[in-house]
Short mmCIF file of C-alpha atoms and ligand atoms in Angstrom, two decimals:
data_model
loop_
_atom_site.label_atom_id
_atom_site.label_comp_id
_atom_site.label_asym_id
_atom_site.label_seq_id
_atom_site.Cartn_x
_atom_site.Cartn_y
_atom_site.Cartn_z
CA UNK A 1 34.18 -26.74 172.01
CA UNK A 2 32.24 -24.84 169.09
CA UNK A 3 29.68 -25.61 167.27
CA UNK A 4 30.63 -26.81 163.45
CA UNK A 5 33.78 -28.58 164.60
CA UNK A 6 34.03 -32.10 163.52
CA UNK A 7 35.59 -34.74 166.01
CA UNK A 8 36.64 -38.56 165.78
CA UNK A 9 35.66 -40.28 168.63
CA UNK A 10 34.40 -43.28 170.52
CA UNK A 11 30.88 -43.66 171.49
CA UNK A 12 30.97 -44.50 175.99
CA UNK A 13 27.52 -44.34 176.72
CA UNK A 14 23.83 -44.02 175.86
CA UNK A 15 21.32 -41.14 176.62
CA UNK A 16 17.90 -41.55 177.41
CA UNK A 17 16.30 -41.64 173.86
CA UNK A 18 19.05 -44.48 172.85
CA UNK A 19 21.62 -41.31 171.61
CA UNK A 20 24.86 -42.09 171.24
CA UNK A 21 26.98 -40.33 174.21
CA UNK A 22 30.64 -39.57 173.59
CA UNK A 23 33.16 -37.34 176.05
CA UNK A 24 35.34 -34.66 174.26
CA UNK A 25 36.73 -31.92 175.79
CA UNK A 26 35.37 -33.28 179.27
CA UNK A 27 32.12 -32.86 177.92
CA UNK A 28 29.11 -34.92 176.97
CA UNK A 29 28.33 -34.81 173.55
CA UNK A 30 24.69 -36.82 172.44
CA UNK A 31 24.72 -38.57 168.91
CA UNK A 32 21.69 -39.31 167.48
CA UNK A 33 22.08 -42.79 165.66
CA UNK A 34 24.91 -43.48 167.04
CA UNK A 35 26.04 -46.87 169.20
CA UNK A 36 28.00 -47.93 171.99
CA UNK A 37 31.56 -49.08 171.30
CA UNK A 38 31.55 -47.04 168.06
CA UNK A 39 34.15 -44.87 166.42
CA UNK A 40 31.92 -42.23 164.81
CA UNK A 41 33.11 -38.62 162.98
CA UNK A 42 30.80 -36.12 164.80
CA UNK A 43 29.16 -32.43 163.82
CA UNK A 44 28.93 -30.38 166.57
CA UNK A 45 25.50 -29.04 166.44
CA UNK A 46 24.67 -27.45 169.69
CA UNK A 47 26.85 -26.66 172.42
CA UNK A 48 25.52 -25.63 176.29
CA UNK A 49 27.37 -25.54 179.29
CA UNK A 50 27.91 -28.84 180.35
CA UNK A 51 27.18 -30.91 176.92
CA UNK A 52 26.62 -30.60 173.45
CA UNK A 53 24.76 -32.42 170.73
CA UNK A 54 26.49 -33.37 167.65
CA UNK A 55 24.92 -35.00 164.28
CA UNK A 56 26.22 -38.32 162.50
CA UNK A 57 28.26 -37.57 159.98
CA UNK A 58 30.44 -41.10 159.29
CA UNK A 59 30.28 -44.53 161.48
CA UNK A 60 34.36 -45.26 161.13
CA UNK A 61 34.38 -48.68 163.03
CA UNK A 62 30.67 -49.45 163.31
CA UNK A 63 28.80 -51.72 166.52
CA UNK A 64 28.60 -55.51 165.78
CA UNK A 65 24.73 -54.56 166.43
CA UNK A 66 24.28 -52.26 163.68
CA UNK A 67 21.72 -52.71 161.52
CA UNK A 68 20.21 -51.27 158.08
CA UNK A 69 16.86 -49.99 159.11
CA UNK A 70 13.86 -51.49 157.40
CA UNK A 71 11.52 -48.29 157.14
CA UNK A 72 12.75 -45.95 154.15
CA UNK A 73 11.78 -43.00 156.17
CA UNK A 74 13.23 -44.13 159.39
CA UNK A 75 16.21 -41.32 159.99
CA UNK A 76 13.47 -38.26 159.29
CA UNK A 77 10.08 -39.71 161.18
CA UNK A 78 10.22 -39.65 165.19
CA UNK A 79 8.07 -42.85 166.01
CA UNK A 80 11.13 -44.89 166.42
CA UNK A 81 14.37 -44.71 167.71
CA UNK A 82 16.58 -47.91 167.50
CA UNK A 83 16.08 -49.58 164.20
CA UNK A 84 19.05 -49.36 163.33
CA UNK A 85 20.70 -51.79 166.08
CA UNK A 86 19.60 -55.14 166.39
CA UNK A 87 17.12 -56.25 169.11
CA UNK A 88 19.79 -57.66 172.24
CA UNK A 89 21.32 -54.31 171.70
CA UNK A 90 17.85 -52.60 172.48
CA UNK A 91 16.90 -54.83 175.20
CA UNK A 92 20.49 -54.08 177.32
CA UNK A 93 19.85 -50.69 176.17
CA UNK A 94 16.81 -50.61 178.17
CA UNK A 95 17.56 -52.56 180.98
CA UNK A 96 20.67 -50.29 181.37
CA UNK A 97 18.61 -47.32 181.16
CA UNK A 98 16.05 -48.42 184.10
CA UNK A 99 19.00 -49.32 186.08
CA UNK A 100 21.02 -45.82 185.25
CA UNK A 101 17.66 -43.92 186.46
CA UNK A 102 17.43 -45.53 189.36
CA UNK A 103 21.45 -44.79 190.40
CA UNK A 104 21.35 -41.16 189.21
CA UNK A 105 17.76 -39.92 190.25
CA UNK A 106 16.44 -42.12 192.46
CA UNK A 107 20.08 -43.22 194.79
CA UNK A 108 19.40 -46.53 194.20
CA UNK A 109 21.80 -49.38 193.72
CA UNK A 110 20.04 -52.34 192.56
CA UNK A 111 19.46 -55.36 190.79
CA UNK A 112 17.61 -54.94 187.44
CA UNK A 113 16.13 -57.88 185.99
CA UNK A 114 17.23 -58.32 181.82
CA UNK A 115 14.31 -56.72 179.80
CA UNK A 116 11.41 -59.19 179.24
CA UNK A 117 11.75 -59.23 174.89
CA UNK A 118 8.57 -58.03 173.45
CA UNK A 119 6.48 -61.17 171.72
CA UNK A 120 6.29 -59.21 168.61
CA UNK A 121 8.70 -56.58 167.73
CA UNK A 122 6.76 -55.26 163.50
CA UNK A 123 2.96 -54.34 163.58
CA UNK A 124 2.92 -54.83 167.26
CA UNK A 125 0.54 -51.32 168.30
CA UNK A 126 -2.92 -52.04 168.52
CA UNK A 127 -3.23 -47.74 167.89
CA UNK A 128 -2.20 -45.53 165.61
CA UNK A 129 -2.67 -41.40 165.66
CA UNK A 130 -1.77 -40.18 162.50
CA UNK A 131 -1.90 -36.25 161.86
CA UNK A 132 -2.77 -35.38 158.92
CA UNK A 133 -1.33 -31.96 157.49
CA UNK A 134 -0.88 -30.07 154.03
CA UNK A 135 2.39 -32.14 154.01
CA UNK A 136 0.68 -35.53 153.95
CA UNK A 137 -0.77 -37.86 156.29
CA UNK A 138 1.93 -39.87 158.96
CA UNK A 139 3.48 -38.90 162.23
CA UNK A 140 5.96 -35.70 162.64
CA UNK A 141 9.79 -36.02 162.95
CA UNK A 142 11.43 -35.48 166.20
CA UNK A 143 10.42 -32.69 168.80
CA UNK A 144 9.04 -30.51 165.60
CA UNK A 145 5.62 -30.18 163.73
CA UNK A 146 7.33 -31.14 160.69
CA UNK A 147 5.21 -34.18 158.93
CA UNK A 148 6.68 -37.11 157.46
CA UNK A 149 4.28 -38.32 154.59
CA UNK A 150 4.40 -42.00 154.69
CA UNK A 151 1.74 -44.76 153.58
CA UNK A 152 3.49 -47.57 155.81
CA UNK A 153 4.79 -48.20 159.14
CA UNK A 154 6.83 -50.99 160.50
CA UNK A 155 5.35 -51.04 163.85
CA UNK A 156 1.77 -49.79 163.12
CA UNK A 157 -0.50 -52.93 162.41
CA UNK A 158 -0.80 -53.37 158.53
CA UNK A 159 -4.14 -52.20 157.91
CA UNK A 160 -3.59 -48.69 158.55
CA UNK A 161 -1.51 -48.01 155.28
CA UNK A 162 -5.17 -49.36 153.60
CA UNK A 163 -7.32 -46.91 155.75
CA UNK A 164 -4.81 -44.14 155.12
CA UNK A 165 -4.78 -44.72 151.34
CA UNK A 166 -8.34 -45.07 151.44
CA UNK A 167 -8.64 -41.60 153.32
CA UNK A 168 -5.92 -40.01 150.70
CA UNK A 169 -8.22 -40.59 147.66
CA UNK A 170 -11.42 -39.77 149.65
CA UNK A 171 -9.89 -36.47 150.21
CA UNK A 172 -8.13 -35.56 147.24
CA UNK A 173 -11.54 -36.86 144.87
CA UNK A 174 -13.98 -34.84 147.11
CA UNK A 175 -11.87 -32.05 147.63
CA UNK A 176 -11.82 -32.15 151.57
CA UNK A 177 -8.91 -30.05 152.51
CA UNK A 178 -6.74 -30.73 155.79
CA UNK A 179 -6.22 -28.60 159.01
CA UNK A 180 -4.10 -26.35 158.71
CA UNK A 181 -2.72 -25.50 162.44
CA UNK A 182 -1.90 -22.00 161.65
CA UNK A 183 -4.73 -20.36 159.99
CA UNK A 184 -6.78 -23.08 161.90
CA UNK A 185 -8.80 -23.60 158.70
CA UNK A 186 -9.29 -27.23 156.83
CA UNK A 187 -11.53 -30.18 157.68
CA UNK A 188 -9.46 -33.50 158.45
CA UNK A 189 -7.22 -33.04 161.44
CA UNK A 190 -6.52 -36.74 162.55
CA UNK A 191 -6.98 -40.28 161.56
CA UNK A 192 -7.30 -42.77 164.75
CA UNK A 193 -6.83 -46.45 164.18
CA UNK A 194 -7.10 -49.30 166.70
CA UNK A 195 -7.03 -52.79 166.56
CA UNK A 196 -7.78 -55.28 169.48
CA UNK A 197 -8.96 -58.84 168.75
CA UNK A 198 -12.48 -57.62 168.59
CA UNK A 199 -11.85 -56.13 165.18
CA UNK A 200 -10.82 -52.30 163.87
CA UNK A 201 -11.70 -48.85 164.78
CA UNK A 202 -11.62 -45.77 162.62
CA UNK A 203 -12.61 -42.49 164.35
CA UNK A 204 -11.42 -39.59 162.20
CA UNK A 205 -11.11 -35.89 163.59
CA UNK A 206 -12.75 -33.48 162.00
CA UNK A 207 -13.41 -29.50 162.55
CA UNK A 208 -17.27 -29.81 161.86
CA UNK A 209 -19.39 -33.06 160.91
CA UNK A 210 -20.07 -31.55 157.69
CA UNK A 211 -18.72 -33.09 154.89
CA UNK A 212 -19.20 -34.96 151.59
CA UNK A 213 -20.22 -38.43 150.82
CA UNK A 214 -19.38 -39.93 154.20
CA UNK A 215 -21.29 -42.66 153.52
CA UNK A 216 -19.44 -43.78 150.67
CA UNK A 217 -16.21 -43.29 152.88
CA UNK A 218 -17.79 -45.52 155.55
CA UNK A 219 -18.64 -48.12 152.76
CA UNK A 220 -15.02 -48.31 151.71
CA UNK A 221 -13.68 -48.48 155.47
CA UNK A 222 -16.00 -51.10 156.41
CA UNK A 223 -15.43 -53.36 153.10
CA UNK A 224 -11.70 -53.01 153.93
CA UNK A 225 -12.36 -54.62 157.64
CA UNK A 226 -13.70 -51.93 159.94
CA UNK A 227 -15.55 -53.00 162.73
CA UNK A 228 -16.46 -49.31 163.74
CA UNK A 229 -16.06 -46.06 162.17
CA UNK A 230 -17.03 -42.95 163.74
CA UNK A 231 -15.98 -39.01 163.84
CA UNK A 232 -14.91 -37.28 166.22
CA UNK A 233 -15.20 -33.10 166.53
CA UNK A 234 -12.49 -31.08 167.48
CA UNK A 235 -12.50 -27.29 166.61
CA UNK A 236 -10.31 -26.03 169.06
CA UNK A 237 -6.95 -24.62 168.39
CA UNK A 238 -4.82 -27.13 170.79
CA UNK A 239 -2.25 -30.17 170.29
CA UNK A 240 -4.62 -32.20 171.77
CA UNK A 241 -6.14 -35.06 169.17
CA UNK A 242 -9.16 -36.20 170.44
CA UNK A 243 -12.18 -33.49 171.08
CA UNK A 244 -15.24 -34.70 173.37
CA UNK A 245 -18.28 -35.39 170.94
CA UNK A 246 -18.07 -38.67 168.79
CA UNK A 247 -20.02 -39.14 166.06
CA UNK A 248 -21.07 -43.39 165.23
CA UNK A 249 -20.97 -43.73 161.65
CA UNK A 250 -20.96 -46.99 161.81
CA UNK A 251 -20.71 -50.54 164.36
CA UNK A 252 -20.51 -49.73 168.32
CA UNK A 253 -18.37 -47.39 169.84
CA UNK A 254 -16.31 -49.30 171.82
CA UNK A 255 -13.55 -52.31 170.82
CA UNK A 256 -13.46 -55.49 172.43
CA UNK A 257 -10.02 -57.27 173.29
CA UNK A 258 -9.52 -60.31 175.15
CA UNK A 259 -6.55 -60.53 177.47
CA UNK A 260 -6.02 -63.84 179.19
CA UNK A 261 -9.65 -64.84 180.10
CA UNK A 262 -10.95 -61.46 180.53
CA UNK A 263 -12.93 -59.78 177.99
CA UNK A 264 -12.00 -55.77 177.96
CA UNK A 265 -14.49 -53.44 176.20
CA UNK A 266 -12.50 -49.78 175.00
CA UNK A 267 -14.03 -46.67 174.59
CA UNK A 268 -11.98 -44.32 172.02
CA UNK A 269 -10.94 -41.98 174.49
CA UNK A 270 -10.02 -44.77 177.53
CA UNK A 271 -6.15 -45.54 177.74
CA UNK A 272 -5.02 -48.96 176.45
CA UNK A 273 -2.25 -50.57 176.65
CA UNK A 274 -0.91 -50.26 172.56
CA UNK A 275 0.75 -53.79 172.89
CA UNK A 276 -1.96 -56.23 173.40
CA UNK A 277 0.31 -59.53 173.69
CA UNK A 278 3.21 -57.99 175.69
CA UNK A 279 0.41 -56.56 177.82
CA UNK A 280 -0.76 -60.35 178.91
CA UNK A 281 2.45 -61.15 180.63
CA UNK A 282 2.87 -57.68 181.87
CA UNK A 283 -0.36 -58.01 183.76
CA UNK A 284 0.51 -62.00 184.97
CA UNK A 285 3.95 -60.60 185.94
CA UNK A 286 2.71 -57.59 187.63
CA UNK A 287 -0.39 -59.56 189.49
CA UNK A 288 2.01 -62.32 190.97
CA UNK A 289 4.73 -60.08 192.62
CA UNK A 290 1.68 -58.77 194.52
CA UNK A 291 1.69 -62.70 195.92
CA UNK A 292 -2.16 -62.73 196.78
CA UNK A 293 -3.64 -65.37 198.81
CA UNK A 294 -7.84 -64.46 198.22
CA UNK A 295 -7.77 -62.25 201.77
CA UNK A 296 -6.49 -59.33 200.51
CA UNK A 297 -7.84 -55.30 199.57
CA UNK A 298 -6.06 -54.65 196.32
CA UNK A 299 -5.78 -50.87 195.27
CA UNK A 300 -5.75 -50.79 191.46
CA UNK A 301 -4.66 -46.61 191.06
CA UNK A 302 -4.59 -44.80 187.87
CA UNK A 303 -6.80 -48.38 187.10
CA UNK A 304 -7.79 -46.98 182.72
CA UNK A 305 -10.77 -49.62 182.28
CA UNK A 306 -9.67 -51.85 185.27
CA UNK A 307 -7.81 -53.73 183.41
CA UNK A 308 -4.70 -54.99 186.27
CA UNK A 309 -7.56 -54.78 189.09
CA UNK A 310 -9.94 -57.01 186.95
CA UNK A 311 -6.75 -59.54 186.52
CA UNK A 312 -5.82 -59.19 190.07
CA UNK A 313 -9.40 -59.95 191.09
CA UNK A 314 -9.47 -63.55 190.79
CA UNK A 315 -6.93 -63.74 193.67
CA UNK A 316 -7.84 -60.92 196.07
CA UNK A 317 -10.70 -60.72 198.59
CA UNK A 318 -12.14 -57.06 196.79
CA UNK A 319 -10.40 -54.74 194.40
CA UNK A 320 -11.16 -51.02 194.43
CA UNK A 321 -10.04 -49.14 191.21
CA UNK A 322 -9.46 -45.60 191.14
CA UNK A 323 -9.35 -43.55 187.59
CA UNK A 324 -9.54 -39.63 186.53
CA UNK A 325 -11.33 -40.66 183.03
CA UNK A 326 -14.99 -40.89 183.43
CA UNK A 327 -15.25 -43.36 179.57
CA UNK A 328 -12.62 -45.42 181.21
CA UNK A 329 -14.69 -45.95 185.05
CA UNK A 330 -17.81 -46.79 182.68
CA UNK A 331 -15.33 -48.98 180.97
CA UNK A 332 -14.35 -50.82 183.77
CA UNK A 333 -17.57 -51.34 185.64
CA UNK A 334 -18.95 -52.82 182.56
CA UNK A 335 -16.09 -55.04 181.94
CA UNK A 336 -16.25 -56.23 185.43
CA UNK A 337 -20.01 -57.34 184.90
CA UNK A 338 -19.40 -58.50 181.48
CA UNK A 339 -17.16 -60.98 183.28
CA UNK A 340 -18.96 -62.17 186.12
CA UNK A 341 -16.34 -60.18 188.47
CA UNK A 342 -18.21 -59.36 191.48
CA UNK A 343 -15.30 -58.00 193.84
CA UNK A 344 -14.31 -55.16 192.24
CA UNK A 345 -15.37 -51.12 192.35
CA UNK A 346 -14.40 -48.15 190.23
CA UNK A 347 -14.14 -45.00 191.36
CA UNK A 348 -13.94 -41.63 189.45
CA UNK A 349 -11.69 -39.28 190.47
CA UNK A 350 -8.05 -37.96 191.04
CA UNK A 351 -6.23 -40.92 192.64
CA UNK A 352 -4.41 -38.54 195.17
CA UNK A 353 -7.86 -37.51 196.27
CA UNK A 354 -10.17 -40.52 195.92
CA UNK A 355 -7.76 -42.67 198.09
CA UNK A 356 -8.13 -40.73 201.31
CA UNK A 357 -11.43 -41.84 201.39
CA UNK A 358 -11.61 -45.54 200.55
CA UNK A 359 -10.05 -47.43 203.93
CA UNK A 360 -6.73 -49.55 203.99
CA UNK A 361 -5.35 -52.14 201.69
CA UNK A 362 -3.11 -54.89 201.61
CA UNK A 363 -1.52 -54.43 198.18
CA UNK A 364 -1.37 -51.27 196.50
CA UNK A 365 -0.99 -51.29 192.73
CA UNK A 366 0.44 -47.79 191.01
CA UNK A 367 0.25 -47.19 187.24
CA UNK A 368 0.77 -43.96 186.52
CA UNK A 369 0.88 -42.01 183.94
CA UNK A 370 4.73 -40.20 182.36
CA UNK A 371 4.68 -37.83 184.66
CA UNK A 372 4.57 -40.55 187.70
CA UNK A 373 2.38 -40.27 190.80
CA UNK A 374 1.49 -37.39 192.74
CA UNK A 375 3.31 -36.46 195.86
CA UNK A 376 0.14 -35.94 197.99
CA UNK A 377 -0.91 -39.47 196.94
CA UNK A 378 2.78 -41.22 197.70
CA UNK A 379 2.09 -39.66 201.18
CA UNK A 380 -1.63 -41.05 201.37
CA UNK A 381 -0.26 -44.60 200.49
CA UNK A 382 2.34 -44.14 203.18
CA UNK A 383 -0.58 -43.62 205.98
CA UNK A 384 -2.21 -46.62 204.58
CA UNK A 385 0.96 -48.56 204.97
CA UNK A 386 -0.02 -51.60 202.52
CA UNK A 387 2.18 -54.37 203.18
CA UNK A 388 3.45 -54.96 199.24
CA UNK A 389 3.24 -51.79 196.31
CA UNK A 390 3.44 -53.30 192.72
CA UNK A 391 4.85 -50.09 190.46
CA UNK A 392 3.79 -50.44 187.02
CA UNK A 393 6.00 -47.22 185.14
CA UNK A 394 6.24 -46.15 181.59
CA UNK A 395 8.83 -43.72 182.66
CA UNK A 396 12.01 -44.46 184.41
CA UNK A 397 13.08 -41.06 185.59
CA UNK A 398 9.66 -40.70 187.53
CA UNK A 399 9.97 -43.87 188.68
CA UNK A 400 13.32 -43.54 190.48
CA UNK A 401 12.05 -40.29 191.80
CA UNK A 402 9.25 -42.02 193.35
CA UNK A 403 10.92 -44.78 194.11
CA UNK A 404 13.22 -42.39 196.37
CA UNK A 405 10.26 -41.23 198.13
CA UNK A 406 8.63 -44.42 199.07
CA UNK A 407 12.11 -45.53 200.24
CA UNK A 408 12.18 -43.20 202.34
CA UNK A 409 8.50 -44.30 203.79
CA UNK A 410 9.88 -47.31 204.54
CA UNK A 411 9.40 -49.14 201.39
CA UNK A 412 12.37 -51.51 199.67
CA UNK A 413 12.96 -52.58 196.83
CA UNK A 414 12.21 -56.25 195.85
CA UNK A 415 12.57 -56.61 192.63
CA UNK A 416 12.90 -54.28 189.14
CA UNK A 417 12.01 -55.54 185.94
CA UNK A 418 11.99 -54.04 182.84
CA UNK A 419 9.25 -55.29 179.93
CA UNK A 420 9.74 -54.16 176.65
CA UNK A 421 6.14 -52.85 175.71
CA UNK A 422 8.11 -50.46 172.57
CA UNK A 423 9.51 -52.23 170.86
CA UNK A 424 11.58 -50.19 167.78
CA UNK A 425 11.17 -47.12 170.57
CA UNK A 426 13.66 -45.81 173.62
CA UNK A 427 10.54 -46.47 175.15
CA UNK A 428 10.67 -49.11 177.89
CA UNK A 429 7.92 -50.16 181.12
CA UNK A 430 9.00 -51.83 184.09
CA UNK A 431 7.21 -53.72 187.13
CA UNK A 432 8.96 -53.04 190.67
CA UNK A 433 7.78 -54.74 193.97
CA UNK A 434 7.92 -52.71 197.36
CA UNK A 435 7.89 -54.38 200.66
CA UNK A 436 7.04 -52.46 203.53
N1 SAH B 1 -3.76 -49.35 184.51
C1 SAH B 1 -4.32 -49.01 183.23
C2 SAH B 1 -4.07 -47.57 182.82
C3 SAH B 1 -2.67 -47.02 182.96
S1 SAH B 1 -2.37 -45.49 182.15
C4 SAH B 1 -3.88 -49.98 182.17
O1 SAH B 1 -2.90 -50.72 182.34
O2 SAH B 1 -4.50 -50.02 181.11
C5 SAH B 1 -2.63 -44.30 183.37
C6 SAH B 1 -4.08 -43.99 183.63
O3 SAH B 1 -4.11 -42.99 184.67
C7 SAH B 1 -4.86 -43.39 182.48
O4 SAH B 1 -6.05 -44.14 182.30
C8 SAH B 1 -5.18 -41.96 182.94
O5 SAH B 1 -6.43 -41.50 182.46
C9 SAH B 1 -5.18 -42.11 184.42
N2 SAH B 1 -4.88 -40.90 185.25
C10 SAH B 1 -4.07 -39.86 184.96
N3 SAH B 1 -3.96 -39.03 186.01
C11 SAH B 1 -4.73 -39.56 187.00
C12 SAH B 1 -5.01 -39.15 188.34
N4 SAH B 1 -4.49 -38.05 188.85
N5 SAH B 1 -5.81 -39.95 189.08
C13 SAH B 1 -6.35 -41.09 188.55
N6 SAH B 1 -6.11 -41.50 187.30
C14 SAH B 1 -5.32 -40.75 186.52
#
């Protein structure tokens, strides 16, 4: 195979990010776009050793599940993936995925539970990060720092395309230029939107605090609906969004958001979960496979602002919560006075080294991060042989590979199911139960 040959041929599989996979030559070839069961005329782009990535070029006999995506700059922006297949075509999508991963990584032949749909599938994320750029203001297009200027999203809640225009004009009338990444000179690097049921936050990243008629900006942001505005400093040269220092411009600096009964108050910088209504039954879900009876020592690990161990709470004897984030631990020990919740403690620190210290438990909970847990802590939680692990993952390739390892601690699998938290997005999160 070389690359600029064209080739008909049948779409047998899906990769990771949703990609089309077809096998030519006795290779795998990844389409972009491109659906299972369909004949598709292919570009080949790239060729490796073992497979090669080839561009969309016609759809010959297209999916029953295609559809005509709604956003206009869909095919150039990377924020989603599958708009352009209806949504039981991304839910098998996913649970197939979960179950492939946990076959080809983790050796494990399973049941997977059918995706849980998402309540909403448009306007769903409580948070937006838009960079903004010479280019424009919006999100870049795949695996590049090339921006795609837009003014609306379809899974970005609605008020951001208002903030964003009202940032547009604020910059272009007072002549406040952006950041430019490579001669690290400009002023507005970053626009931060989130929206819980408490109201809207707007923190906006700046190089220095210095700059014109913020308090007309503020004015604007807050007649629009903003509950809180603020800025936030970041000088550094570094991908990273958020700097340390926040600057109140206006309202509190934290968000409320009420999940179930709980009341969660959110720092800027504290993780979230971006889909407030798929989060609900998440946490339900993810709480009753841990089957408490009120005797129990819950670990809540990689706990954000307690948000499963304040859920879990209700039903345990005493929940300890373990988080890296400092925010997020002042987060959670707040929220758990805020609501009465006497049984639970937060504890800063690296999970994998916090938990040698803090006794046994009868459930641990995991929710790690992409990159999945630690192998020092899978061998901590082995010592403290709980009797049930609930697995909370946003990642199904570290999941099977730590699913592997607690298998082979003597852990099996109960059950695996999948929650669509993304939707629009290959994204997918899934809840697995361990027995001992
Ligand atoms: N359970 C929370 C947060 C899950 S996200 C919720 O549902 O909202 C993962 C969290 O792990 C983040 O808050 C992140 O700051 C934290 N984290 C990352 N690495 C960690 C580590 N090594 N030890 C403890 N917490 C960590």
């Amino acid at each position: 195979m070389k690359k600029n040959q064209q080739f008909i041929t049948e779409i047998t599989g899906t990769g990771s990010q949703g990609e089309g996979v077809a096998r030519i030559e006795n290779m795998a070839v990844f389409v972009p776009y491109a659906l299972l069961g369909e004949t598709v005329k292919v570009h080949i782009v790239k060729v490796l050793k073992n497979y090669a990535y080839g561009k969309l070029v016609e759809v010959i006999k297209p999916s029953p599940n295609r559809t005509e995506p709604k956003c206009s700059v869909f095919y150039k922006c990377g924020g989603c993936n599958m708009q352009h297949a209806d949504y039981r075509y991304e839910l098998q999508f996913k649970t197939n995925h979960v179950s492939d991963c946990l076959k080809r990584i983790g050796g494990i032949d399973t049941e997977v539970l059918p995706c849980i749909p998402s309540p909403e599938t448009e306007h769903y994320r409580n948070k937006g990060q838009f960079a903004v750029t010479k280019d424009g203001i919006g999100f870049y297009s795949q695996r590049s720092h090339n921006l795609v200027d837009s003014n609306s999203c379809l899974i970005q809640k609605e008020i951001c395309s208002e903030i964003i225009g009202i940032i547009r004009e604020y910059m272009k009338t007072n002549n406040v230029p952006p950041y430019d990444e490579e001669t690290h000179t400009g002023k507005i690097r970053n626009i931060f939107i989130r929206q819980l049921s408490g109201g809207t936050m707007v923190c906006i990243t700046v190089t220095d605090k210095n700059l014109p008629n913020l308090t007309d900006l503020t004015k604007e942001l807050v007649t629009l609906g903003a509950a809180s505005v603020m800025l936030n400093i970041n000088n550094k040269r570094t991908n990273v969004q958020l700097g340390e220092q926040f600057i109140p411009l206006y309202g509190d600096e934290t968000l409320t958001d009420t999940i179930g009964d709980i009341e969660f108050k959110v720092s800027p910088n504290s993780f979230y979960q971006i889909n407030s209504k798929q989060t609900e039954q998440l946490y339900k879900y993810a709480v009753s496979l841990a089957g408490l009876t009120g005797n129990e020592t819950v670990f809540d690990l990689y706990c954000g602002i307690g948000t499963i161990g304040l859920f879990a709470s209700k039903y345990a004897k005493k929940v300890i919560g373990v988080e890296i984030v400092e925010k997020a631990v002042e987060n959670a020990r707040n929220n758990a006075l805020a609501n009465g919740i006497t049984n639970a403690q937060f504890l800063c620190g690296k999970a994998e080294d916090v938990i040698k210290d803090i006794g046994k438990a009868d459930v641990v909970m995991l929710d790690p991060p992409r990159k999945g847990c630690d192998d020092k802590l899978l061998k901590t939680v082995k010592e403290i042989a709980p009797k049930t692990i609930v697995y909370i993952s946003c990642n199904p390739a570290t999941l099977a590979r730590d699913l592997k390892t607690l298998n082979g601690y003597g852990y099996c699998i109960d059950t695996v199911q999948p929650f669509d938290m993304f939707p629009r997005t290959f994204h997918v999160e899934c809840v697995v139960k361990l027995q001992r």
